[in-house]
Short mmCIF file of C-alpha atoms and ligand atoms in Angstrom, two decimals:
data_model
loop_
_atom_site.label_atom_id
_atom_site.label_comp_id
_atom_site.label_asym_id
_atom_site.label_seq_id
_atom_site.Cartn_x
_atom_site.Cartn_y
_atom_site.Cartn_z
CA MET A 4 -25.75 -26.70 13.88
CA SER A 5 -22.50 -25.78 15.77
CA THR A 6 -20.81 -22.32 15.81
CA LEU A 7 -18.02 -21.65 13.34
CA GLY A 8 -14.90 -20.90 14.97
CA ILE A 9 -13.12 -18.20 13.07
CA ALA A 10 -9.51 -17.04 13.00
CA VAL A 11 -9.16 -13.46 12.35
CA ILE A 12 -5.51 -12.41 11.21
CA GLY A 13 -4.63 -8.94 11.15
CA THR A 14 -6.44 -6.70 14.16
CA GLY A 15 -6.03 -3.28 12.23
CA LYS A 16 -9.14 -1.34 11.11
CA MET A 17 -11.01 -3.66 8.90
CA GLY A 18 -9.80 -6.68 11.10
CA ALA A 19 -11.47 -5.01 14.39
CA ASP A 20 -14.34 -4.02 12.34
CA HIS A 21 -14.85 -7.46 11.30
CA VAL A 22 -14.40 -8.77 14.89
CA ARG A 23 -17.17 -6.32 16.07
CA ARG A 24 -19.43 -7.63 13.20
CA ILE A 25 -19.00 -11.50 14.04
CA GLY A 26 -20.05 -10.72 17.41
CA ARG A 27 -23.04 -8.39 16.77
CA THR A 28 -24.59 -8.86 13.34
CA VAL A 29 -23.69 -12.19 12.21
CA GLY A 30 -25.03 -15.29 13.78
CA GLY A 31 -23.61 -18.88 13.78
CA ALA A 32 -20.04 -17.85 14.14
CA ARG A 33 -17.41 -16.60 16.95
CA VAL A 34 -14.00 -15.51 16.80
CA VAL A 35 -11.84 -18.15 18.78
CA ALA A 36 -8.38 -17.11 17.56
CA LEU A 37 -6.47 -13.83 16.57
CA ALA A 38 -3.04 -12.85 15.39
CA ASP A 39 -1.35 -9.49 14.91
CA PRO A 40 2.09 -8.67 14.61
CA ASP A 41 1.42 -5.73 17.03
CA GLY A 42 1.34 -8.07 20.35
CA ASP A 43 -0.51 -5.30 22.39
CA ARG A 44 -2.97 -4.35 19.58
CA VAL A 45 -4.04 -8.10 19.37
CA LYS A 46 -4.44 -8.63 22.90
CA GLU A 47 -6.63 -5.67 23.28
CA VAL A 48 -8.82 -6.92 20.78
CA ALA A 49 -9.06 -10.25 22.20
CA GLY A 50 -9.57 -8.67 25.45
CA THR A 51 -13.17 -7.43 23.85
CA LEU A 52 -13.98 -11.23 23.17
CA ASP A 53 -14.77 -14.10 25.27
CA GLY A 54 -12.02 -16.81 25.40
CA ALA A 55 -10.56 -15.94 21.88
CA ALA A 56 -6.70 -16.75 22.01
CA ALA A 57 -4.27 -14.11 20.62
CA TYR A 58 -1.27 -14.65 18.72
CA THR A 59 1.63 -12.72 16.93
CA ASP A 60 2.30 -15.49 14.33
CA PRO A 61 -0.78 -16.01 11.89
CA ALA A 62 0.20 -19.78 11.48
CA ALA A 63 -0.25 -20.46 14.95
CA ALA A 64 -3.83 -18.75 15.13
CA ILE A 65 -5.02 -20.90 11.93
CA ALA A 66 -3.77 -23.82 13.79
CA ALA A 67 -5.29 -22.99 17.05
CA PRO A 68 -7.77 -25.23 18.47
CA GLY A 69 -11.66 -24.90 17.30
CA VAL A 70 -10.61 -23.00 14.14
CA ASP A 71 -13.02 -23.88 11.34
CA ALA A 72 -12.47 -20.99 9.03
CA VAL A 73 -10.09 -17.84 8.52
CA LEU A 74 -10.96 -14.08 8.06
CA ILE A 75 -7.50 -12.35 6.54
CA ALA A 76 -7.51 -8.67 7.10
CA SER A 77 -3.62 -8.13 7.12
CA PRO A 78 -1.88 -5.78 4.74
CA GLY A 79 -2.06 -7.39 1.21
CA PRO A 80 1.78 -8.63 1.07
CA ALA A 81 0.92 -10.86 4.16
CA HIS A 82 -2.17 -12.40 2.30
CA GLU A 83 -0.72 -15.29 0.45
CA GLU A 84 1.44 -17.18 3.31
CA ALA A 85 -1.73 -16.83 5.41
CA ILE A 86 -3.94 -18.23 2.85
CA LEU A 87 -1.48 -21.07 1.94
CA ALA A 88 -1.21 -21.90 5.52
CA ALA A 89 -5.24 -22.12 5.62
CA LEU A 90 -5.69 -24.14 2.61
CA GLY A 91 -3.08 -26.64 4.18
CA ARG A 92 -5.86 -27.47 6.69
CA GLY A 93 -8.55 -27.43 4.44
CA LEU A 94 -10.08 -24.44 5.90
CA PRO A 95 -12.52 -21.73 4.11
CA VAL A 96 -11.00 -18.27 3.70
CA LEU A 97 -12.38 -14.81 3.53
CA CYS A 98 -9.41 -12.60 2.34
CA GLU A 99 -9.80 -8.60 2.36
CA LYS A 100 -8.69 -7.24 -1.05
CA PRO A 101 -6.34 -7.33 -2.73
CA LEU A 102 -6.01 -11.02 -2.91
CA THR A 103 -2.13 -10.67 -3.24
CA PRO A 104 -0.16 -7.61 -4.51
CA ASP A 105 0.84 -9.41 -7.75
CA PRO A 106 -0.80 -11.89 -9.96
CA ALA A 107 2.17 -14.28 -9.48
CA GLY A 108 0.93 -14.87 -5.77
CA ALA A 109 -2.92 -15.44 -6.91
CA LEU A 110 -1.71 -17.84 -9.52
CA ARG A 111 -0.02 -19.97 -6.60
CA ILE A 112 -3.15 -19.72 -4.50
CA MET A 113 -5.34 -20.93 -7.54
CA GLU A 114 -2.71 -23.72 -7.95
CA ALA A 115 -2.81 -24.72 -4.13
CA GLU A 116 -6.69 -24.78 -4.53
CA GLN A 117 -6.48 -27.04 -7.77
CA ARG A 118 -4.34 -29.36 -6.07
CA LEU A 119 -7.40 -29.73 -3.30
CA GLY A 120 -9.96 -29.75 -6.25
CA ARG A 121 -12.07 -27.21 -4.75
CA ARG A 122 -12.63 -23.28 -4.02
CA LEU A 123 -12.09 -22.46 -0.56
CA VAL A 124 -11.15 -18.71 -0.85
CA GLN A 125 -13.41 -15.63 -1.40
CA VAL A 126 -12.12 -12.28 -1.83
CA GLY A 127 -13.47 -9.38 0.25
CA PHE A 128 -14.73 -7.45 -2.97
CA MET A 129 -17.87 -6.21 -0.68
CA ARG A 130 -19.35 -3.85 -3.38
CA ARG A 131 -21.12 -6.96 -4.88
CA TYR A 132 -23.05 -7.34 -1.44
CA ASP A 133 -24.35 -3.54 -1.65
CA ALA A 134 -27.82 -3.25 -2.42
CA GLU A 135 -27.36 -0.32 -5.12
CA TYR A 136 -24.57 -2.48 -7.05
CA GLU A 137 -26.80 -5.37 -6.78
CA ARG A 138 -29.74 -3.45 -8.55
CA LEU A 139 -27.34 -2.12 -11.01
CA LYS A 140 -26.08 -5.51 -11.75
CA GLU A 141 -29.87 -6.71 -12.11
CA LEU A 142 -30.73 -3.75 -14.50
CA LEU A 143 -27.56 -4.63 -16.47
CA ASP A 144 -28.29 -8.34 -16.78
CA ALA A 145 -31.94 -7.66 -17.91
CA GLY A 146 -31.07 -5.32 -20.62
CA GLY A 147 -32.53 -2.65 -19.23
CA ILE A 148 -30.31 0.10 -20.66
CA GLY A 149 -29.12 -1.95 -23.66
CA ARG A 150 -25.39 -3.00 -24.12
CA PRO A 151 -23.17 -1.31 -21.72
CA LEU A 152 -20.81 1.27 -23.38
CA PHE A 153 -19.48 3.13 -20.39
CA LEU A 154 -19.02 2.91 -16.73
CA HIS A 155 -18.24 6.20 -15.10
CA CYS A 156 -17.00 5.73 -11.56
CA ARG A 157 -15.70 8.08 -8.87
CA HIS A 158 -13.99 6.81 -5.88
CA ARG A 159 -13.16 9.58 -3.02
CA ASN A 160 -12.03 9.07 0.32
CA ALA A 161 -11.66 12.00 2.80
CA ALA A 162 -8.23 11.36 3.66
CA SER A 163 -5.55 8.85 3.16
CA PRO A 164 -3.78 6.77 5.82
CA SER A 165 0.00 7.65 6.61
CA PHE A 166 1.18 4.46 4.99
CA PHE A 167 -0.65 5.04 1.63
CA THR A 168 1.67 5.22 -1.53
CA SER A 169 0.77 6.44 -5.08
CA ASP A 170 0.64 2.74 -6.19
CA MET A 171 -1.91 1.93 -3.52
CA LEU A 172 -4.34 4.30 -5.14
CA ILE A 173 -4.64 1.48 -7.95
CA THR A 174 -3.63 -1.45 -6.08
CA ASP A 175 -5.69 -1.05 -2.79
CA SER A 176 -8.64 1.44 -4.09
CA VAL A 177 -9.14 1.54 -7.69
CA VAL A 178 -9.06 -2.42 -7.42
CA HIS A 179 -12.56 -2.38 -6.00
CA GLU A 180 -13.76 -0.65 -9.34
CA VAL A 181 -12.06 -3.13 -11.35
CA ASP A 182 -13.74 -6.19 -9.43
CA ALA A 183 -16.93 -4.11 -9.78
CA ALA A 184 -16.76 -3.47 -13.63
CA ARG A 185 -15.65 -6.94 -14.50
CA TRP A 186 -18.90 -8.39 -12.35
CA LEU A 187 -21.31 -5.64 -13.45
CA LEU A 188 -20.42 -6.30 -16.93
CA GLY A 189 -19.52 -9.94 -17.23
CA GLN A 190 -16.41 -8.98 -18.92
CA GLU A 191 -12.56 -9.07 -18.24
CA VAL A 192 -10.60 -6.13 -18.48
CA THR A 193 -8.03 -5.76 -21.25
CA ALA A 194 -6.14 -2.58 -21.14
CA VAL A 195 -5.51 0.02 -18.61
CA SER A 196 -4.34 3.76 -18.92
CA VAL A 197 -3.70 5.99 -16.28
CA LEU A 198 -3.64 9.96 -16.08
CA SER A 199 -2.27 11.86 -13.31
CA PRO A 200 -2.81 15.56 -12.97
CA THR A 201 -0.91 17.86 -10.86
CA PRO A 202 -1.60 16.41 -7.29
CA SER A 203 -3.75 18.24 -5.37
CA SER A 204 -2.17 20.27 -2.55
CA ALA A 205 -4.01 18.41 0.10
CA ALA A 206 -2.15 15.15 -0.59
CA PRO A 207 0.70 14.26 1.36
CA GLU A 208 4.22 15.17 -0.33
CA GLY A 209 4.86 12.83 -2.97
CA LEU A 210 1.34 11.20 -3.29
CA ARG A 211 0.17 11.15 -6.77
CA ASP A 212 -3.40 11.90 -5.72
CA PRO A 213 -5.86 12.10 -7.65
CA ARG A 214 -5.61 9.67 -10.85
CA LEU A 215 -7.80 8.92 -13.59
CA VAL A 216 -7.61 5.33 -14.68
CA LEU A 217 -9.36 4.00 -17.88
CA LEU A 218 -10.12 0.19 -18.32
CA GLU A 219 -10.88 -1.09 -21.82
CA THR A 220 -13.09 -4.49 -21.46
CA SER A 221 -13.20 -7.67 -23.54
CA GLY A 222 -16.93 -6.59 -24.73
CA GLY A 223 -15.78 -3.17 -25.93
CA ALA A 224 -16.77 -1.00 -22.91
CA VAL A 225 -14.90 1.58 -21.46
CA VAL A 226 -14.57 2.15 -17.58
CA ASP A 227 -13.34 5.46 -16.33
CA VAL A 228 -12.33 5.71 -12.75
CA GLU A 229 -11.70 9.04 -10.75
CA ILE A 230 -9.51 7.96 -7.67
CA PHE A 231 -9.13 10.89 -5.18
CA VAL A 232 -7.93 9.83 -1.82
CA ASN A 233 -7.55 13.01 -0.16
CA CYS A 234 -10.73 14.78 -1.32
CA GLY A 235 -11.41 16.34 2.08
CA VAL A 236 -15.46 15.93 1.86
CA GLY A 237 -15.88 12.50 2.69
CA TYR A 238 -16.42 8.93 1.10
CA GLN A 239 -17.97 9.09 -2.21
CA VAL A 240 -18.36 6.23 -4.38
CA ARG A 241 -20.51 6.79 -7.21
CA CYS A 242 -21.02 4.68 -10.83
CA GLU A 243 -23.02 5.64 -13.60
CA ALA A 244 -23.85 2.90 -16.33
CA VAL A 245 -24.34 4.40 -19.71
CA GLY A 246 -26.15 1.78 -22.18
CA GLU A 247 -27.17 1.83 -25.70
CA SER A 248 -30.76 2.77 -24.83
CA GLY A 249 -30.29 4.37 -21.09
CA SER A 250 -28.22 5.14 -18.32
CA ALA A 251 -28.45 4.38 -14.46
CA LEU A 252 -26.53 6.05 -11.51
CA ILE A 253 -25.87 4.55 -7.99
CA GLY A 254 -24.23 6.05 -5.17
CA ASP A 255 -24.31 9.38 -3.36
CA GLY A 256 -27.85 8.35 -2.19
CA HIS A 257 -29.20 10.36 0.68
CA ALA A 258 -31.21 8.41 2.91
CA MET A 259 -32.35 11.48 4.45
CA VAL A 260 -32.46 15.18 3.08
CA VAL A 261 -33.12 18.00 5.99
CA GLN A 262 -34.55 21.08 5.20
CA ALA A 263 -33.82 23.68 8.06
CA ALA A 264 -32.55 27.05 8.88
CA GLY A 265 -33.01 28.19 5.11
CA ARG A 266 -30.89 25.33 3.58
CA TRP A 267 -31.60 21.64 2.73
CA GLY A 268 -28.91 18.91 2.89
CA GLY A 269 -27.95 15.15 3.65
CA GLU A 270 -24.72 13.80 5.34
CA ILE A 271 -21.76 12.36 3.48
CA PRO A 272 -20.47 9.21 5.27
CA GLN A 273 -16.81 9.52 6.35
CA ASP A 274 -15.60 6.24 5.89
CA PHE A 275 -16.11 2.83 3.95
CA THR A 276 -17.05 1.06 7.12
CA VAL A 277 -20.05 3.37 7.37
CA ARG A 278 -21.19 3.71 3.54
CA PHE A 279 -20.51 -0.35 3.18
CA ALA A 280 -21.65 -1.39 6.48
CA ASP A 281 -24.61 -3.29 5.20
CA ALA A 282 -22.45 -4.67 2.28
CA TYR A 283 -19.64 -6.12 4.90
CA ASP A 284 -22.82 -7.44 7.12
CA ARG A 285 -24.21 -9.32 4.16
CA GLN A 286 -20.95 -10.70 2.85
CA LEU A 287 -19.74 -11.94 6.06
CA ARG A 288 -23.21 -13.79 6.61
CA SER A 289 -23.17 -15.33 2.97
CA TRP A 290 -19.45 -16.32 3.77
CA VAL A 291 -20.22 -17.90 7.10
CA ALA A 292 -23.36 -19.77 5.71
CA ALA A 293 -21.34 -21.16 3.15
CA ALA A 294 -18.38 -21.88 5.16
CA ALA A 295 -20.37 -23.92 7.46
CA ARG A 296 -21.00 -26.48 4.64
CA GLY A 297 -17.05 -26.34 3.88
CA ARG A 298 -17.52 -24.07 0.88
CA VAL A 299 -17.24 -20.43 -0.29
CA ALA A 300 -19.71 -18.52 -2.69
CA GLY A 301 -19.07 -14.92 -3.83
CA PRO A 302 -15.63 -13.59 -5.52
CA ASP A 303 -13.20 -16.22 -5.74
CA ALA A 304 -9.50 -16.60 -6.47
CA TRP A 305 -9.86 -16.03 -9.83
CA ASP A 306 -11.74 -12.98 -9.42
CA GLY A 307 -8.74 -12.06 -7.23
CA TYR A 308 -6.12 -13.02 -9.68
CA ALA A 309 -7.80 -10.95 -12.48
CA ALA A 310 -7.93 -7.87 -10.44
CA SER A 311 -3.94 -8.28 -9.54
CA ALA A 312 -3.36 -8.88 -13.08
CA VAL A 313 -5.26 -5.46 -13.83
CA SER A 314 -3.63 -3.68 -11.06
CA GLU A 315 -0.32 -4.79 -12.26
CA ALA A 316 -0.82 -3.49 -15.85
CA GLY A 317 -2.40 -0.17 -14.29
CA LEU A 318 1.13 0.45 -12.41
CA THR A 319 3.07 -0.27 -15.74
CA ALA A 320 0.69 2.20 -17.31
CA ALA A 321 1.16 4.74 -14.66
CA ARG A 322 4.87 4.77 -14.41
CA GLY A 323 5.51 4.46 -18.25
CA GLY A 324 2.58 6.78 -19.21
CA VAL A 325 1.25 4.37 -21.83
CA ARG A 326 -1.52 2.28 -22.38
CA THR A 327 -0.78 -1.28 -21.38
CA THR A 328 -2.49 -4.40 -22.03
CA VAL A 329 -3.69 -7.00 -19.02
CA GLU A 330 -2.25 -10.56 -19.98
CA LEU A 331 -4.48 -13.26 -18.15
CA VAL A 332 -3.47 -17.05 -17.92
CA GLU A 333 -6.48 -19.27 -19.34
CA ARG A 334 -9.17 -19.58 -16.82
CA PRO A 335 -8.83 -23.08 -15.23
CA PRO A 336 -11.95 -25.32 -15.22
CA LEU A 337 -12.31 -25.06 -11.33
CA TYR A 338 -13.25 -21.07 -11.90
CA ARG A 339 -15.49 -21.49 -14.73
C1 ISE B 420 -9.42 0.89 1.53
O1 ISE B 420 -8.34 -0.17 1.50
C2 ISE B 420 -10.62 0.41 1.14
O2 ISE B 420 -10.80 -1.03 0.77
C3 ISE B 420 -11.66 1.37 0.77
O3 ISE B 420 -12.87 0.75 0.41
C4 ISE B 420 -10.99 2.31 -0.51
O4 ISE B 420 -11.83 3.35 -0.22
C5 ISE B 420 -10.00 2.76 0.30
O5 ISE B 420 -9.28 3.85 -0.76
C6 ISE B 420 -8.86 1.84 0.40
O6 ISE B 420 -7.58 2.52 1.00
#
């Protein structure tokens, strides 16, 4: 089988991480084109590869010779245009979350896929490829703890990047828990409430950090998410499911516990690229295998749309201090 030629759009932290991954851990694919508005940065990343063309215009990279599939890791507001350009060429897409900053953009992507009559977009909700999350999903699906009542989720980053806003705590960070909750429970989120304590003094001026986000689901479960993006300690992601007949906890696993010099302890990863490295590898392998057959597997544009709709309700809830219901369109047959 021939090698899948990939165009990578966005060569910041995640894009560069994916480029390394395609070269090292994922077989059957190679990066043939790259785009980033920062011309120096894209040339630098292209310089680490053999024969990849560098562009500042995403459409030019997507149209470059040898491109069979497109990986999008640019900021959320740039996703829709790049996805529509890829769909215009019938190319499979892996797009980092959030699919789009608002549900309207996600609906336009779904309309384009429906015109094509097939799904070509996968959203980078990588928790679905993490071994611990997979085990929890299997347990819940098998009824191992009975009907789920609560998910208690914690999502902490050591520090937020300089461009991070209070809205992004919801649209860029909590969006992972939104997708994980929908997937783990097999239910839609129906309402959102947000509580914001006095910000941590470690948070940059004006950033509402931390926050507590409460999600209600179509099956009557409640999900609470602590999001704290300047916790200072490390990257800490945890999820406890409580059911009618038991509970299960994932995250904070310690691969190795060291006992020395009168103390015991393990390491806390500092970053999502470390904590979810295996999940990112598995996600990309699965996408490459499906894309080579002109298909996508995994979370699709409907999942991206539903998550954006929850984020939008979350922003309304945060601003107004009120519980906000999530309005979803009817799920089109292509996504059932
Ligand atoms: C970032 O974009 C991610 O996707 C990380 O997984 C998340 O932990 C972080 O808060 C986001 O900013």
